[in-house]
Short mmCIF file of C-alpha atoms in Angstrom, two decimals:
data_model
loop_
_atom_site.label_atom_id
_atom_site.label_comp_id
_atom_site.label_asym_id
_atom_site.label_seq_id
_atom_site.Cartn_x
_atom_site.Cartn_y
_atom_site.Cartn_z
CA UNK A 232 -3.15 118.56 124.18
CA UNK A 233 0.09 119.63 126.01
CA UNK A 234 0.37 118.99 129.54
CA UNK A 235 2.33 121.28 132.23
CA UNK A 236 2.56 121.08 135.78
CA UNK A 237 2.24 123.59 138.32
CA UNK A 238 3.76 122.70 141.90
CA UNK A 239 3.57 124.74 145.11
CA UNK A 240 5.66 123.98 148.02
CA UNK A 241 4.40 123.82 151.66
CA UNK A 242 3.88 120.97 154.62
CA UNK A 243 -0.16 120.13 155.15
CA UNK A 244 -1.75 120.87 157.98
CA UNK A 245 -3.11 123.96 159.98
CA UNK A 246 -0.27 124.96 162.13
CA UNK A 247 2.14 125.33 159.06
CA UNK A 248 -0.67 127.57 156.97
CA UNK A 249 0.96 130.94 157.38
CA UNK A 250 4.62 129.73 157.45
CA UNK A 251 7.48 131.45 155.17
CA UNK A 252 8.19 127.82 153.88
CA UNK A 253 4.28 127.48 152.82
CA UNK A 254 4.60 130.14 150.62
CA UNK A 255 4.10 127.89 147.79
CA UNK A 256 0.80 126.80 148.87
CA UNK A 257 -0.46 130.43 149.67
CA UNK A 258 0.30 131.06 145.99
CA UNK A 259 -1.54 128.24 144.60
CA UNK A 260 -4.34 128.85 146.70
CA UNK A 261 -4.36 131.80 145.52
CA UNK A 262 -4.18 130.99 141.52
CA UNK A 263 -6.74 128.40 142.42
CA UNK A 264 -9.32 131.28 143.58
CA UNK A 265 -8.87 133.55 141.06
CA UNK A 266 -9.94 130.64 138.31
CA UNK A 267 -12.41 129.21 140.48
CA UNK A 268 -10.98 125.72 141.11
CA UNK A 269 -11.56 124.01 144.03
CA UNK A 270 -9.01 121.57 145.53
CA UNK A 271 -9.46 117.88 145.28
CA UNK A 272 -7.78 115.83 148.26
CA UNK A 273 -6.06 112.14 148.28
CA UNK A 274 -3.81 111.91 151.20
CA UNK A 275 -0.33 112.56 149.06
CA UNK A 276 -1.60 115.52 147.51
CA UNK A 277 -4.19 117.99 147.02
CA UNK A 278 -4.84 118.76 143.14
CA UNK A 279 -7.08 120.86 140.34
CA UNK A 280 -6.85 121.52 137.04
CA UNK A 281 -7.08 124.65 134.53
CA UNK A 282 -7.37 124.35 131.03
CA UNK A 283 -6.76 127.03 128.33
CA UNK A 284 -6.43 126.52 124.29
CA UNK A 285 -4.54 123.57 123.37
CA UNK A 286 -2.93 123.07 126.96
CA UNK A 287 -3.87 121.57 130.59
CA UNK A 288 -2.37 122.77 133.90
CA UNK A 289 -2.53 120.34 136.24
CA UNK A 290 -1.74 122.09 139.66
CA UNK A 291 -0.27 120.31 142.86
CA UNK A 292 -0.03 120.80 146.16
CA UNK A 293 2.12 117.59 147.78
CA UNK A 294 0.38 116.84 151.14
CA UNK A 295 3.31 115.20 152.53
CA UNK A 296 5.73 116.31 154.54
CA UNK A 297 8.38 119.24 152.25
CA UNK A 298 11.06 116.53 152.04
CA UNK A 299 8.57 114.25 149.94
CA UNK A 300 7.32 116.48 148.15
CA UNK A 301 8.54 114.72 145.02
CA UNK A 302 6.44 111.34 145.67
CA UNK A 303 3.67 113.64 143.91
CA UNK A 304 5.59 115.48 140.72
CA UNK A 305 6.87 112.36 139.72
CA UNK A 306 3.47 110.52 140.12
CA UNK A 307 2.02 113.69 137.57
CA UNK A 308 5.33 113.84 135.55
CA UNK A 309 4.56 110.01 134.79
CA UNK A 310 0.73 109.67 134.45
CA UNK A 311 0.77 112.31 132.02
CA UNK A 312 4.15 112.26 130.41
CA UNK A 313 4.97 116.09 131.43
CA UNK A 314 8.93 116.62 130.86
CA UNK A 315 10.70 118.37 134.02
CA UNK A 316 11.10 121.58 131.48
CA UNK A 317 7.08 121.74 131.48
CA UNK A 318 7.19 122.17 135.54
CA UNK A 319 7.08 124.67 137.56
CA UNK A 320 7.66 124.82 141.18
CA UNK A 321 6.91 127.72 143.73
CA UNK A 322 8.95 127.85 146.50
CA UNK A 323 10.71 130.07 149.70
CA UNK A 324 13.94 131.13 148.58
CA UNK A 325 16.24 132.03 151.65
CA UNK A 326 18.80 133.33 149.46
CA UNK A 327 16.51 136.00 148.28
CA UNK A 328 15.12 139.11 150.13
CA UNK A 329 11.41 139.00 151.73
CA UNK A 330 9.51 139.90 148.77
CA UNK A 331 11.96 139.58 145.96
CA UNK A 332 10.58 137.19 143.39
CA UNK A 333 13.14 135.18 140.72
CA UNK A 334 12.27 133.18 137.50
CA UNK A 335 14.72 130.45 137.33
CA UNK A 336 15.60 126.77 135.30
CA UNK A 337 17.39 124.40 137.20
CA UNK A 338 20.41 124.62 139.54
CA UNK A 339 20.87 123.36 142.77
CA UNK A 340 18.98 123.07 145.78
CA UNK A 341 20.52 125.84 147.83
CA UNK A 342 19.75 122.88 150.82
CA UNK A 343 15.94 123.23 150.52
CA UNK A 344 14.74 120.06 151.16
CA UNK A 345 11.78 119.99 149.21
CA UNK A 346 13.70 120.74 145.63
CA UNK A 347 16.19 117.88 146.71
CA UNK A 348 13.55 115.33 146.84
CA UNK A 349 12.00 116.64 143.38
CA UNK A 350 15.58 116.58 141.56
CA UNK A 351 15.87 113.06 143.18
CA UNK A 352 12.47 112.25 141.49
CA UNK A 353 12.46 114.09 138.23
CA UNK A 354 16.00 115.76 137.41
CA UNK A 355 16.77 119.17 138.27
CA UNK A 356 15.22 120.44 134.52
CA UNK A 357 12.44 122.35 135.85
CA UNK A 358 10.80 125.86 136.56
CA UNK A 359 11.29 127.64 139.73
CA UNK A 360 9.21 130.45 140.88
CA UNK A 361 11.44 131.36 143.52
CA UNK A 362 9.58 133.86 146.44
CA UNK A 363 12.54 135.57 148.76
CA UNK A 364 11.55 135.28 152.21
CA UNK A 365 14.83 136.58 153.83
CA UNK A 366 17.03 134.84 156.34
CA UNK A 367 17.65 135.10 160.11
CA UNK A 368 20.12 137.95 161.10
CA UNK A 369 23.15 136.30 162.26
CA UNK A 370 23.72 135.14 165.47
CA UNK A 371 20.03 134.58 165.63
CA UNK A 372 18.02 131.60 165.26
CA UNK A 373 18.48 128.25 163.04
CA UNK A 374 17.12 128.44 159.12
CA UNK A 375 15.19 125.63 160.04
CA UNK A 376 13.33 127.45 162.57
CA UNK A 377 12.70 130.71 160.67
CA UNK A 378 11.20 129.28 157.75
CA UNK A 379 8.93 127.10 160.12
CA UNK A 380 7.31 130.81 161.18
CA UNK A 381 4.95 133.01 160.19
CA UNK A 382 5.37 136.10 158.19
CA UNK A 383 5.87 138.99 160.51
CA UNK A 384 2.95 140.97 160.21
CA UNK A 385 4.88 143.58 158.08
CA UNK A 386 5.34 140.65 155.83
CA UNK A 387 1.88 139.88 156.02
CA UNK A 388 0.96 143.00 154.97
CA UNK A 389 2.73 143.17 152.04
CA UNK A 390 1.95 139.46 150.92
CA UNK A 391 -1.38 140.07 149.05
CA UNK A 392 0.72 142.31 146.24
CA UNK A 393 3.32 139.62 146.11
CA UNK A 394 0.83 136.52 145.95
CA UNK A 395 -0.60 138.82 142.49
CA UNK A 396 2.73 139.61 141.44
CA UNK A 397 3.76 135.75 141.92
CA UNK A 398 0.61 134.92 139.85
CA UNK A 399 1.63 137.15 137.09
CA UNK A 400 4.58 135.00 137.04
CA UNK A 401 2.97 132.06 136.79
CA UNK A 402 0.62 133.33 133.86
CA UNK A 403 3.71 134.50 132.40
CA UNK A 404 4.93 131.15 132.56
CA UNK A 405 2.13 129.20 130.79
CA UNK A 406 1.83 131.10 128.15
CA UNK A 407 5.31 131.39 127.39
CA UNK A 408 5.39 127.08 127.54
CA UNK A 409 2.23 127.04 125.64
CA UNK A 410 3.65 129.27 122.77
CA UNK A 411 7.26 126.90 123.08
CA UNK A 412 5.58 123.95 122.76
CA UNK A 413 3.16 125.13 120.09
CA UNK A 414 6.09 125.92 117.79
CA UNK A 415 7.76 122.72 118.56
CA UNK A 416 4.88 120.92 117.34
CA UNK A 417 4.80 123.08 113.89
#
């Protein structure tokens, strides 16, 4: 049975539900619906599982704050012996457009402090799902600040298509690990 990891990115709690730097956690809840999971809680993380032929997704929300968000993808990396190249991680990408979505395999952190703490935890190996959200116009206010509010509701109108497309990714993803790992085994 090979084991992957699916991570989304997002600080718990109610008033940070619709923020651009929960986007990660809108995804998963999304993925989580459409296969009928339902979450369980500990107070580092929230977690389900999916499993398909020959493979188990194990998928992750960290309930701590974004910069520990690796406490909990090294704590799955280790129980069940998943490599970093078997995770992937959904985040807000700054860098990025609202709306543009990148595939991408390690790199740097691009100062999100989230990815930091995983690379500190795990190595910088993994998947990244990476969800543009757009960035302040200049002048304006602090990166901090932006990705600590909600969508505009032009964004929010448009994030239902996205969260599918972002899924699509993700389904992308698994099968394209399942097949790798399948042929590393024969």
């Amino acid at each position: 049975m090979h084991h992957l990891l699916l991570v989304g990115l997002g600080n718990p709690g109610d008033k940070y539900k619709f923020n651009r730097h929960n986007i990660g956690f809108i995804v998963l809840d999304e993925f989580a619906k459409m296969k009928n999971l339902s979450w369980k809680e500990s107070k580092k993380f929230a977690e389900t599982s999916h499993s398909g032929e020959g493979y188990k997704l194990h998928i992750v929300k960290p309930l701590e704050y974004m910069n520990l968000s690796g406490k909990a993808v090294q704590n799955f990396c280790q129980s069940f012996k998943i490599p970093a190249s078997q995770v992937l991680v959904v985040q807000d990408e700054i860098d990025l457009p609202f709306g543009k979505l990148k595939n991408k395999i390690g790199g740097g952190t691009a100062g999100h402090n989230g990815l930091k703490d995983i690379v500190e935890k795990i190595g910088s190996d993994f998947h990244r799902l990476r969800f543009g959200v757009g960035r302040p116009e200049k002048g304006g206010i602090e990166v901090i600040d932006f990705v600590l509010q909600n969508f505009n509701s032009e964004e929010k109108a448009a994030l239902p298509s996205l969260v599918k497309e972002s899924i699509g990714k993700i389904e992308d993803w698994i099968s394209v690990s399942v097949t790798a790992l399948n042929q590393q085994k024969g």
